[in-house]
């Protein structure tokens, strides 16, 4: 939906002609001003869409954050299992070597 930009072209043309521009020059300038404003100004709808997009991105980031945190916790648990296993194996090896001496 395109919202109209409030720009009084009649007043603009009137002021430009009073300043020495021809009516055709003033009308051309007014048309270009309207085109520039319409193309370059954000409307409330544009801003609302961007806010919605940002909210979706933030939700996606939060989901990724939770997934990464869960992955880190799983990795910690796996690492702890391997460390305990290695510690038990090392302890067994030490006991076996002590018995040989």
PDB file of C-alpha atoms in Angstrom:
ATOM      1  CA  UNK A   1       0.000   0.000   0.000  1.00  0.00           C
ATOM      2  CA  UNK A   2       1.432   3.341  -1.029  1.00  0.00           C
ATOM      3  CA  UNK A   3       0.668   6.191   1.316  1.00  0.00           C
ATOM      4  CA  UNK A   4       0.383   9.715  -0.005  1.00  0.00           C
ATOM      5  CA  UNK A   5       3.088  12.122   1.030  1.00  0.00           C
ATOM      6  CA  UNK A   6       1.696  15.479   2.121  1.00  0.00           C
ATOM      7  CA  UNK A   7       3.172  17.993  -0.289  1.00  0.00           C
ATOM      8  CA  UNK A   8       1.208  21.059  -1.373  1.00  0.00           C
ATOM      9  CA  UNK A   9       2.183  21.324  -5.029  1.00  0.00           C
ATOM     10  CA  UNK A  10      -0.143  24.274  -5.644  1.00  0.00           C
ATOM     11  CA  UNK A  11       1.505  26.307  -2.867  1.00  0.00           C
ATOM     12  CA  UNK A  12       4.951  25.238  -4.114  1.00  0.00           C
ATOM     13  CA  UNK A  13       4.179  26.311  -7.712  1.00  0.00           C
ATOM     14  CA  UNK A  14       2.667  29.588  -6.504  1.00  0.00           C
ATOM     15  CA  UNK A  15       5.737  30.443  -4.390  1.00  0.00           C
ATOM     16  CA  UNK A  16       8.148  29.490  -7.163  1.00  0.00           C
ATOM     17  CA  UNK A  17       6.343  31.642  -9.743  1.00  0.00           C
ATOM     18  CA  UNK A  18       6.328  34.527  -7.259  1.00  0.00           C
ATOM     19  CA  UNK A  19      10.111  34.063  -6.995  1.00  0.00           C
ATOM     20  CA  UNK A  20      10.633  34.386 -10.747  1.00  0.00           C
ATOM     21  CA  UNK A  21      10.258  30.845 -12.090  1.00  0.00           C
ATOM     22  CA  UNK A  22       7.960  30.218 -15.017  1.00  0.00           C
ATOM     23  CA  UNK A  23       4.869  28.191 -14.280  1.00  0.00           C
ATOM     24  CA  UNK A  24       6.233  25.284 -16.346  1.00  0.00           C
ATOM     25  CA  UNK A  25       9.538  25.330 -14.404  1.00  0.00           C
ATOM     26  CA  UNK A  26       7.711  25.475 -11.089  1.00  0.00           C
ATOM     27  CA  UNK A  27       5.378  22.610 -12.058  1.00  0.00           C
ATOM     28  CA  UNK A  28       8.339  20.483 -13.183  1.00  0.00           C
ATOM     29  CA  UNK A  29      10.128  21.147  -9.898  1.00  0.00           C
ATOM     30  CA  UNK A  30       6.985  20.277  -7.930  1.00  0.00           C
ATOM     31  CA  UNK A  31       6.611  16.986  -9.819  1.00  0.00           C
ATOM     32  CA  UNK A  32      10.235  16.099  -9.163  1.00  0.00           C
ATOM     33  CA  UNK A  33       9.906  16.959  -5.480  1.00  0.00           C
ATOM     34  CA  UNK A  34       6.878  14.677  -5.178  1.00  0.00           C
ATOM     35  CA  UNK A  35       8.738  11.885  -6.992  1.00  0.00           C
ATOM     36  CA  UNK A  36      11.789  12.276  -4.738  1.00  0.00           C
ATOM     37  CA  UNK A  37       9.699  12.338  -1.577  1.00  0.00           C
ATOM     38  CA  UNK A  38       7.675   9.313  -2.629  1.00  0.00           C
ATOM     39  CA  UNK A  39      10.765   7.317  -3.536  1.00  0.00           C
ATOM     40  CA  UNK A  40      12.953   8.202  -0.575  1.00  0.00           C
ATOM     41  CA  UNK A  41      10.795   8.660   2.501  1.00  0.00           C
ATOM     42  CA  UNK A  42       9.729   5.727   4.638  1.00  0.00           C
ATOM     43  CA  UNK A  43       6.045   5.479   5.446  1.00  0.00           C
ATOM     44  CA  UNK A  44       4.546   4.161   8.667  1.00  0.00           C
ATOM     45  CA  UNK A  45       3.792   0.926   6.805  1.00  0.00           C
ATOM     46  CA  UNK A  46       7.460   0.644   5.739  1.00  0.00           C
ATOM     47  CA  UNK A  47       8.601   1.140   9.321  1.00  0.00           C
ATOM     48  CA  UNK A  48       6.043  -1.360  10.644  1.00  0.00           C
ATOM     49  CA  UNK A  49       7.269  -3.974   8.139  1.00  0.00           C
ATOM     50  CA  UNK A  50      10.886  -3.386   9.159  1.00  0.00           C
ATOM     51  CA  UNK A  51       9.937  -3.697  12.838  1.00  0.00           C
ATOM     52  CA  UNK A  52       8.173  -6.995  12.076  1.00  0.00           C
ATOM     53  CA  UNK A  53      11.213  -8.241  10.141  1.00  0.00           C
ATOM     54  CA  UNK A  54      13.521  -7.255  13.016  1.00  0.00           C
ATOM     55  CA  UNK A  55      11.285  -9.095  15.498  1.00  0.00           C
ATOM     56  CA  UNK A  56      11.467 -12.231  13.307  1.00  0.00           C
ATOM     57  CA  UNK A  57      15.252 -11.947  13.075  1.00  0.00           C
ATOM     58  CA  UNK A  58      15.546 -11.497  16.842  1.00  0.00           C
ATOM     59  CA  UNK A  59      13.371 -14.596  17.382  1.00  0.00           C
ATOM     60  CA  UNK A  60      15.604 -16.542  14.995  1.00  0.00           C
ATOM     61  CA  UNK A  61      18.706 -15.372  16.818  1.00  0.00           C
ATOM     62  CA  UNK A  62      17.203 -16.428  20.150  1.00  0.00           C
ATOM     63  CA  UNK A  63      16.393 -19.876  18.735  1.00  0.00           C
ATOM     64  CA  UNK A  64      19.970 -20.231  17.455  1.00  0.00           C
ATOM     65  CA  UNK A  65      21.312 -19.084  20.830  1.00  0.00           C
ATOM     66  CA  UNK A  66      19.289 -21.799  22.613  1.00  0.00           C
ATOM     67  CA  UNK A  67      20.404 -24.450  20.099  1.00  0.00           C
ATOM     68  CA  UNK A  68      24.057 -23.472  20.465  1.00  0.00           C
ATOM     69  CA  UNK A  69      23.774 -23.479  24.249  1.00  0.00           C
ATOM     70  CA  UNK A  70      22.221 -26.961  24.151  1.00  0.00           C
ATOM     71  CA  UNK A  71      24.998 -28.117  21.804  1.00  0.00           C
ATOM     72  CA  UNK A  72      27.643 -26.768  24.166  1.00  0.00           C
ATOM     73  CA  UNK A  73      26.025 -28.550  27.117  1.00  0.00           C
ATOM     74  CA  UNK A  74      25.946 -31.816  25.161  1.00  0.00           C
ATOM     75  CA  UNK A  75      29.588 -31.373  24.170  1.00  0.00           C
ATOM     76  CA  UNK A  76      30.542 -30.699  27.801  1.00  0.00           C
ATOM     77  CA  UNK A  77      28.771 -33.884  28.920  1.00  0.00           C
ATOM     78  CA  UNK A  78      30.444 -35.945  26.188  1.00  0.00           C
ATOM     79  CA  UNK A  79      33.842 -34.494  27.030  1.00  0.00           C
ATOM     80  CA  UNK A  80      33.328 -35.235  30.717  1.00  0.00           C
ATOM     81  CA  UNK A  81      32.437 -38.879  29.900  1.00  0.00           C
ATOM     82  CA  UNK A  82      35.621 -39.259  27.839  1.00  0.00           C
ATOM     83  CA  UNK A  83      37.750 -37.642  30.536  1.00  0.00           C
ATOM     84  CA  UNK A  84      36.338 -39.913  33.243  1.00  0.00           C
ATOM     85  CA  UNK A  85      36.862 -42.929  30.998  1.00  0.00           C
ATOM     86  CA  UNK A  86      40.455 -41.917  30.307  1.00  0.00           C
ATOM     87  CA  UNK A  87      41.030 -41.281  34.022  1.00  0.00           C
ATOM     88  CA  UNK A  88      39.707 -44.757  34.934  1.00  0.00           C
ATOM     89  CA  UNK A  89      41.847 -46.356  32.215  1.00  0.00           C
ATOM     90  CA  UNK A  90      44.902 -44.422  33.412  1.00  0.00           C
ATOM     91  CA  UNK A  91      44.200 -45.482  37.005  1.00  0.00           C
ATOM     92  CA  UNK A  92      43.905 -49.102  35.907  1.00  0.00           C
ATOM     93  CA  UNK A  93      47.174 -48.854  34.028  1.00  0.00           C
ATOM     94  CA  UNK A  94      48.940 -47.365  37.084  1.00  0.00           C
ATOM     95  CA  UNK A  95      47.587 -50.144  39.325  1.00  0.00           C
ATOM     96  CA  UNK A  96      48.722 -52.804  36.822  1.00  0.00           C
ATOM     97  CA  UNK A  97      52.210 -51.288  36.574  1.00  0.00           C
ATOM     98  CA  UNK A  98      52.518 -51.050  40.392  1.00  0.00           C
ATOM     99  CA  UNK A  99      51.616 -54.760  40.714  1.00  0.00           C
ATOM    100  CA  UNK A 100      54.333 -55.653  38.223  1.00  0.00           C
ATOM    101  CA  UNK A 101      56.978 -53.921  40.311  1.00  0.00           C
TER     102      UNK A 101
END
